[in-house]
Amino acid sequence: MTSRTKQQWDERPDLPSDHFVSADIYTKQDIFDEEVTKLFAKQWKFVAHESELPNKGDFRTAEHAGKPLILYRGQDDVVRCFYNACSHRGSLVVTEPRGNAKYLTCFFHLWSFDGKGACTNITKPDGYDACATVTKDKMGLREVKCVVRLGMIFITLDDQAEEFDDYVGDSLNQLEEVMGTKPMEVFHLHRVNMNANWKQWQETNMELYHEWGHVVNRTTSVAASGYHERKWSIHPNGHGWLEPLKVDYGNYEGWGDRDNLLLPGLMPAEFRVVDLFPNTTVIVRGTTVRIDTTIPIAPGVTILEQRGLGLKEDSAEDRRTRQKHHNQFWGPLGRNLSEDVIFVDAVAKANFSNTAKWGIFARHENMGAQDDEIMRAYYSVWGKWMERRANDPYGNMTAATE
Ligand code: FES
Ligand SMILES: [Fe+2]
């Protein structure tokens, strides 16, 4: 038999239940809505790098789990996060994407708030003299838990969430020396709107079997010695990192090597990848760091936010070199990122038209780079949070076929 009939095509794959997923996890609105409440509203999420708010009074807006947020560096130099919602009538307090202000003043009736979220001004307050609860000391902003680790700002909307360091475990160890030795700063931020599910993007950072599809990766990485031997390390909360690799950049004509301008703690041309559940990845390539994260809008609409980082102390020339290295791979016209967007769009097209019903994660390579164990672990954790199985989210399969 070669090709398959519709019935054969639609049949549950003849594989263990954790070796495949249903396309429904990407395409269904009710599953997406549950992800917002069960995953995104509960978990720690990377939202920005502290260098994006370098000065006291700097603020920038963000969005997470459908909620508008403000990141704000107070006069005490601490970055905090608040709902972007006024204590008065609930207007957005901040309508610009970024700026600097000693106080955040709501443009509707001019109530003001300081860097700790305290209300510092109620316009013409005597009108509330009969209302003991409408006073400055009771009208602060809603603060959101926020920590900064290795310059990265993480938040959670859940006041009861486990502490960040417990949630992340040792997953950031690979980045400690690289990002924690000298101050870094974002030199590049771009957003890509994708007609795909947010998990389909995350898969591009975990399912490394697809590196065969990248022109540069198959030449410089897959061909490098030791590529298949390095192992994944998988954290019980769904995070994971891969042992480092020395990439052969010289194999790609015109790129040369990348042995200079190394970030702290790296050998020449060293590659590292750290995936944080559910939708953030940090990738290190010798001279530059990429942080990417997604903002899920709808089952088939995802905004990818991608940041490139160098050292704050960089000379102009060194910065240009790092930017070039970053953008050759990951800029809007880079070889790697644009290929990933095309991959993801192609999978989403077949999934959202109900043409492809299953995705297979069945590779075993002794935990090597292209082993799908990282994907199986990811969807196992997803299933626990969602109380659904990724291969059968609606519980349609009989026990015999699970
Ligand atoms: S809604 Fe903000 S001051 Fe009235
Ligand atoms: Fe990729």
mmCIF file of C-alpha atoms in Angstrom, residues 26-254:
data_model
loop_
_atom_site.group_PDB
_atom_site.id
_atom_site.type_symbol
_atom_site.label_atom_id
_atom_site.label_comp_id
_atom_site.label_asym_id
_atom_site.label_seq_id
_atom_site.Cartn_x
_atom_site.Cartn_y
_atom_site.Cartn_z
ATOM 1 C CA TYR A 26 -4.151 23.981 17.785
ATOM 2 C CA THR A 27 -7.435 24.847 16.113
ATOM 3 C CA LYS A 28 -10.313 24.781 18.606
ATOM 4 C CA GLN A 29 -11.561 27.974 20.209
ATOM 5 C CA ASP A 30 -12.713 26.305 23.442
ATOM 6 C CA ILE A 31 -9.267 24.772 23.987
ATOM 7 C CA PHE A 32 -7.645 28.121 23.344
ATOM 8 C CA ASP A 33 -10.006 29.818 25.825
ATOM 9 C CA GLU A 34 -9.057 27.221 28.429
ATOM 10 C CA GLU A 35 -5.389 27.788 27.774
ATOM 11 C CA VAL A 36 -5.879 31.433 28.664
ATOM 12 C CA THR A 37 -7.451 30.626 32.030
ATOM 13 C CA LYS A 38 -5.595 27.425 32.937
ATOM 14 C CA LEU A 39 -2.119 28.156 31.562
ATOM 15 C CA PHE A 40 -1.466 31.790 30.809
ATOM 16 C CA ALA A 41 -3.335 33.237 33.772
ATOM 17 C CA LYS A 42 -1.395 30.940 36.110
ATOM 18 C CA GLN A 43 2.151 30.665 34.869
ATOM 19 C CA TRP A 44 5.274 32.749 34.929
ATOM 20 C CA LYS A 45 5.785 34.550 31.641
ATOM 21 C CA PHE A 46 8.738 36.455 30.175
ATOM 22 C CA VAL A 47 7.479 39.921 29.198
ATOM 23 C CA ALA A 48 10.522 42.119 28.546
ATOM 24 C CA HIS A 49 14.200 42.652 29.286
ATOM 25 C CA GLU A 50 15.123 45.169 31.957
ATOM 26 C CA SER A 51 17.217 47.146 29.459
ATOM 27 C CA GLU A 52 13.954 48.170 27.810
ATOM 28 C CA LEU A 53 13.266 50.257 30.933
ATOM 29 C CA PRO A 54 16.746 51.610 31.705
ATOM 30 C CA ASN A 55 15.827 54.760 33.657
ATOM 31 C CA LYS A 56 13.744 55.552 36.707
ATOM 32 C CA GLY A 57 10.243 56.442 35.554
ATOM 33 C CA ASP A 58 10.454 54.358 32.348
ATOM 34 C CA PHE A 59 7.336 52.393 31.544
ATOM 35 C CA ARG A 60 6.180 50.139 28.768
ATOM 36 C CA THR A 61 2.964 48.314 28.116
ATOM 37 C CA ALA A 62 2.559 44.594 27.599
ATOM 38 C CA GLU A 63 -0.242 42.103 27.139
ATOM 39 C CA HIS A 64 -0.586 38.703 28.731
ATOM 40 C CA ALA A 65 -3.532 36.312 28.931
ATOM 41 C CA GLY A 66 -5.604 38.994 27.214
ATOM 42 C CA LYS A 67 -4.872 41.536 29.941
ATOM 43 C CA PRO A 68 -3.243 44.911 29.333
ATOM 44 C CA LEU A 69 -0.294 45.438 31.673
ATOM 45 C CA ILE A 70 2.180 48.160 32.585
ATOM 46 C CA LEU A 71 5.835 47.557 33.417
ATOM 47 C CA TYR A 72 7.115 50.542 35.371
ATOM 48 C CA ARG A 73 10.547 51.310 36.857
ATOM 49 C CA GLY A 74 9.937 53.316 40.027
ATOM 50 C CA GLN A 75 12.022 56.053 41.582
ATOM 51 C CA ASP A 76 13.506 53.304 43.792
ATOM 52 C CA ASP A 77 14.877 51.671 40.566
ATOM 53 C CA VAL A 78 12.654 48.593 40.991
ATOM 54 C CA VAL A 79 10.653 47.311 38.012
ATOM 55 C CA ARG A 80 7.087 46.410 38.941
ATOM 56 C CA CYS A 81 4.091 45.271 36.945
ATOM 57 C CA PHE A 82 0.474 46.419 37.253
ATOM 58 C CA TYR A 83 -2.788 45.879 35.442
ATOM 59 C CA ASN A 84 -3.103 48.714 32.953
ATOM 60 C CA ALA A 85 -6.467 49.619 34.449
ATOM 61 C CA CYS A 86 -7.362 52.721 36.437
ATOM 62 C CA SER A 87 -8.762 52.369 39.939
ATOM 63 C CA HIS A 88 -11.449 54.929 39.089
ATOM 64 C CA ARG A 89 -13.526 53.961 36.032
ATOM 65 C CA GLY A 90 -11.209 51.273 34.751
ATOM 66 C CA SER A 91 -9.761 53.102 31.784
ATOM 67 C CA LEU A 92 -6.322 52.139 30.525
ATOM 68 C CA VAL A 93 -3.969 54.268 32.594
ATOM 69 C CA VAL A 94 -1.249 54.246 29.931
ATOM 70 C CA THR A 95 -2.162 54.439 26.257
ATOM 71 C CA GLU A 96 1.334 54.847 24.772
ATOM 72 C CA PRO A 97 3.475 51.750 24.232
ATOM 73 C CA ARG A 98 6.358 53.263 26.211
ATOM 74 C CA GLY A 99 7.534 56.464 27.887
ATOM 75 C CA ASN A 100 8.874 58.039 31.038
ATOM 76 C CA ALA A 101 6.949 59.701 33.838
ATOM 77 C CA LYS A 102 7.443 60.345 37.534
ATOM 78 C CA TYR A 103 3.767 59.520 37.990
ATOM 79 C CA LEU A 104 1.386 57.710 35.682
ATOM 80 C CA THR A 105 -1.597 59.999 35.182
ATOM 81 C CA CYS A 106 -4.783 58.554 33.774
ATOM 82 C CA PHE A 107 -5.928 60.751 30.892
ATOM 83 C CA PHE A 108 -9.633 60.359 31.690
ATOM 84 C CA HIS A 109 -10.039 62.201 35.050
ATOM 85 C CA LEU A 110 -6.345 62.660 35.880
ATOM 86 C CA TRP A 111 -5.905 60.338 38.828
ATOM 87 C CA SER A 112 -2.194 59.587 39.327
ATOM 88 C CA PHE A 113 -0.106 56.635 40.529
ATOM 89 C CA ASP A 114 3.533 56.263 41.512
ATOM 90 C CA GLY A 115 6.110 53.571 40.784
ATOM 91 C CA LYS A 116 4.866 51.436 43.662
ATOM 92 C CA GLY A 117 1.305 51.577 42.329
ATOM 93 C CA ALA A 118 0.106 53.902 45.074
ATOM 94 C CA CYS A 119 -2.534 56.459 44.142
ATOM 95 C CA THR A 120 -0.961 59.903 44.522
ATOM 96 C CA ASN A 121 -3.723 62.118 43.197
ATOM 97 C CA ILE A 122 -7.510 62.069 43.132
ATOM 98 C CA THR A 123 -8.737 65.041 41.181
ATOM 99 C CA LYS A 124 -10.998 67.338 43.286
ATOM 100 C CA PRO A 125 -11.209 64.794 46.110
ATOM 101 C CA ASP A 126 -13.790 66.694 48.179
ATOM 102 C CA GLY A 127 -16.493 65.150 45.984
ATOM 103 C CA TYR A 128 -15.756 61.845 47.729
ATOM 104 C CA ASP A 129 -15.927 63.228 51.280
ATOM 105 C CA ALA A 130 -19.040 61.135 51.916
ATOM 106 C CA CYS A 131 -17.311 57.942 50.686
ATOM 107 C CA ALA A 132 -14.663 56.755 53.133
ATOM 108 C CA THR A 133 -13.376 54.070 50.732
ATOM 109 C CA VAL A 134 -12.532 56.411 47.862
ATOM 110 C CA THR A 135 -9.292 57.774 49.266
ATOM 111 C CA LYS A 136 -5.771 57.758 47.889
ATOM 112 C CA ASP A 137 -4.599 55.086 50.322
ATOM 113 C CA LYS A 138 -7.316 52.667 49.134
ATOM 114 C CA MET A 139 -7.157 53.380 45.393
ATOM 115 C CA GLY A 140 -3.788 51.848 44.436
ATOM 116 C CA LEU A 141 -3.238 49.924 41.202
ATOM 117 C CA ARG A 142 -3.501 46.132 41.072
ATOM 118 C CA GLU A 143 0.080 44.862 41.306
ATOM 119 C CA VAL A 144 1.155 41.743 39.419
ATOM 120 C CA LYS A 145 3.922 39.481 40.765
ATOM 121 C CA CYS A 146 7.138 40.294 38.958
ATOM 122 C CA VAL A 147 10.751 39.101 39.204
ATOM 123 C CA VAL A 148 13.902 39.930 37.256
ATOM 124 C CA ARG A 149 16.341 37.079 36.570
ATOM 125 C CA LEU A 150 19.450 37.511 34.402
ATOM 126 C CA GLY A 151 17.907 40.767 33.196
ATOM 127 C CA MET A 152 14.723 39.046 32.050
ATOM 128 C CA ILE A 153 11.426 40.254 33.525
ATOM 129 C CA PHE A 154 8.948 37.501 34.359
ATOM 130 C CA ILE A 155 5.416 38.034 35.647
ATOM 131 C CA THR A 156 2.502 35.911 36.789
ATOM 132 C CA LEU A 157 -1.111 37.005 37.132
ATOM 133 C CA ASP A 158 -1.666 34.402 39.836
ATOM 134 C CA ASP A 159 -0.926 35.765 43.318
ATOM 135 C CA GLN A 160 -0.780 32.153 44.540
ATOM 136 C CA ALA A 161 1.650 30.914 41.871
ATOM 137 C CA GLU A 162 4.673 28.990 43.097
ATOM 138 C CA GLU A 163 7.794 31.093 43.499
ATOM 139 C CA PHE A 164 9.581 31.741 40.215
ATOM 140 C CA ASP A 165 12.833 30.057 41.283
ATOM 141 C CA ASP A 166 10.938 26.867 42.159
ATOM 142 C CA TYR A 167 8.943 27.038 38.922
ATOM 143 C CA VAL A 168 12.029 27.417 36.743
ATOM 144 C CA GLY A 169 14.338 25.108 38.752
ATOM 145 C CA ASP A 170 17.810 24.802 37.223
ATOM 146 C CA SER A 171 16.586 25.622 33.722
ATOM 147 C CA LEU A 172 18.389 28.957 33.599
ATOM 148 C CA ASN A 173 21.766 27.511 34.634
ATOM 149 C CA GLN A 174 22.923 27.413 31.018
ATOM 150 C CA LEU A 175 22.451 31.184 30.863
ATOM 151 C CA GLU A 176 23.879 32.228 34.231
ATOM 152 C CA GLU A 177 27.356 33.164 33.082
ATOM 153 C CA VAL A 178 26.331 34.291 29.590
ATOM 154 C CA MET A 179 23.647 36.727 30.690
ATOM 155 C CA GLY A 180 24.555 37.315 34.314
ATOM 156 C CA THR A 181 28.178 38.455 34.148
ATOM 157 C CA LYS A 182 27.930 41.784 32.308
ATOM 158 C CA PRO A 183 24.838 43.939 31.736
ATOM 159 C CA MET A 184 23.132 43.163 28.450
ATOM 160 C CA GLU A 185 20.711 45.194 26.407
ATOM 161 C CA VAL A 186 18.145 44.625 23.700
ATOM 162 C CA PHE A 187 19.316 45.997 20.364
ATOM 163 C CA HIS A 188 16.594 44.505 18.248
ATOM 164 C CA LEU A 189 12.886 43.869 18.800
ATOM 165 C CA HIS A 190 10.495 42.850 16.135
ATOM 166 C CA ARG A 191 7.064 41.342 16.035
ATOM 167 C CA VAL A 192 5.724 38.862 13.525
ATOM 168 C CA ASN A 193 2.010 38.202 13.103
ATOM 169 C CA MET A 194 1.487 34.540 12.307
ATOM 170 C CA ASN A 195 -1.626 32.758 11.125
ATOM 171 C CA ALA A 196 -0.799 29.834 13.358
ATOM 172 C CA ASN A 197 -1.253 28.519 16.856
ATOM 173 C CA TRP A 198 1.188 29.651 19.541
ATOM 174 C CA LYS A 199 2.234 26.056 20.310
ATOM 175 C CA GLN A 200 3.185 25.517 16.684
ATOM 176 C CA TRP A 201 5.736 28.285 17.107
ATOM 177 C CA GLN A 202 7.045 26.844 20.380
ATOM 178 C CA GLU A 203 7.535 23.527 18.622
ATOM 179 C CA THR A 204 10.031 25.187 16.268
ATOM 180 C CA ASN A 205 12.230 25.814 19.291
ATOM 181 C CA MET A 206 11.990 22.287 20.698
ATOM 182 C CA GLU A 207 11.458 19.829 17.854
ATOM 183 C CA LEU A 208 14.941 20.059 16.370
ATOM 184 C CA TYR A 209 14.412 17.313 13.799
ATOM 185 C CA HIS A 210 13.214 20.214 11.629
ATOM 186 C CA GLU A 211 16.748 21.625 11.510
ATOM 187 C CA TRP A 212 17.071 19.557 8.336
ATOM 188 C CA GLY A 213 14.668 22.069 6.781
ATOM 189 C CA HIS A 214 16.854 25.097 7.573
ATOM 190 C CA VAL A 215 19.447 25.784 4.906
ATOM 191 C CA VAL A 216 21.963 27.235 7.346
ATOM 192 C CA ASN A 217 21.325 24.831 10.214
ATOM 193 C CA ARG A 218 21.820 21.686 8.201
ATOM 194 C CA THR A 219 25.085 23.092 6.865
ATOM 195 C CA THR A 220 26.548 24.593 10.025
ATOM 196 C CA SER A 221 24.922 22.666 12.908
ATOM 197 C CA VAL A 222 23.632 19.262 11.850
ATOM 198 C CA ALA A 223 26.917 18.737 10.006
ATOM 199 C CA ALA A 224 29.020 19.769 13.035
ATOM 200 C CA SER A 225 30.733 17.055 15.015
ATOM 201 C CA GLY A 226 28.873 16.073 18.183
ATOM 202 C CA TYR A 227 25.516 17.460 16.974
ATOM 203 C CA HIS A 228 23.594 14.219 17.568
ATOM 204 C CA GLU A 229 25.485 13.235 20.725
ATOM 205 C CA ARG A 230 24.513 16.130 23.016
ATOM 206 C CA LYS A 231 21.577 15.413 25.297
ATOM 207 C CA TRP A 232 18.393 17.173 26.273
ATOM 208 C CA SER A 233 17.849 17.927 29.936
ATOM 209 C CA ILE A 234 14.158 18.040 30.747
ATOM 210 C CA HIS A 235 12.686 19.759 33.799
ATOM 211 C CA PRO A 236 9.483 18.381 35.375
ATOM 212 C CA ASN A 237 7.635 21.661 34.710
ATOM 213 C CA GLY A 238 8.138 21.266 30.964
ATOM 214 C CA HIS A 239 11.264 23.421 30.587
ATOM 215 C CA GLY A 240 14.287 21.998 28.831
ATOM 216 C CA TRP A 241 17.771 22.726 27.611
ATOM 217 C CA LEU A 242 20.180 21.070 25.272
ATOM 218 C CA GLU A 243 23.871 20.519 25.917
ATOM 219 C CA PRO A 244 26.038 23.078 24.079
ATOM 220 C CA LEU A 245 27.414 22.604 20.570
ATOM 221 C CA LYS A 246 30.262 24.204 18.669
ATOM 222 C CA VAL A 247 28.740 25.235 15.350
ATOM 223 C CA ASP A 248 30.749 25.253 12.115
ATOM 224 C CA TYR A 249 29.717 28.655 10.768
ATOM 225 C CA GLY A 250 32.532 28.549 8.241
ATOM 226 C CA ASN A 251 30.571 25.854 6.369
ATOM 227 C CA TYR A 252 28.080 28.462 5.164
ATOM 228 C CA GLU A 253 29.695 30.404 2.377
ATOM 229 C CA GLY A 254 30.084 34.094 3.086
#
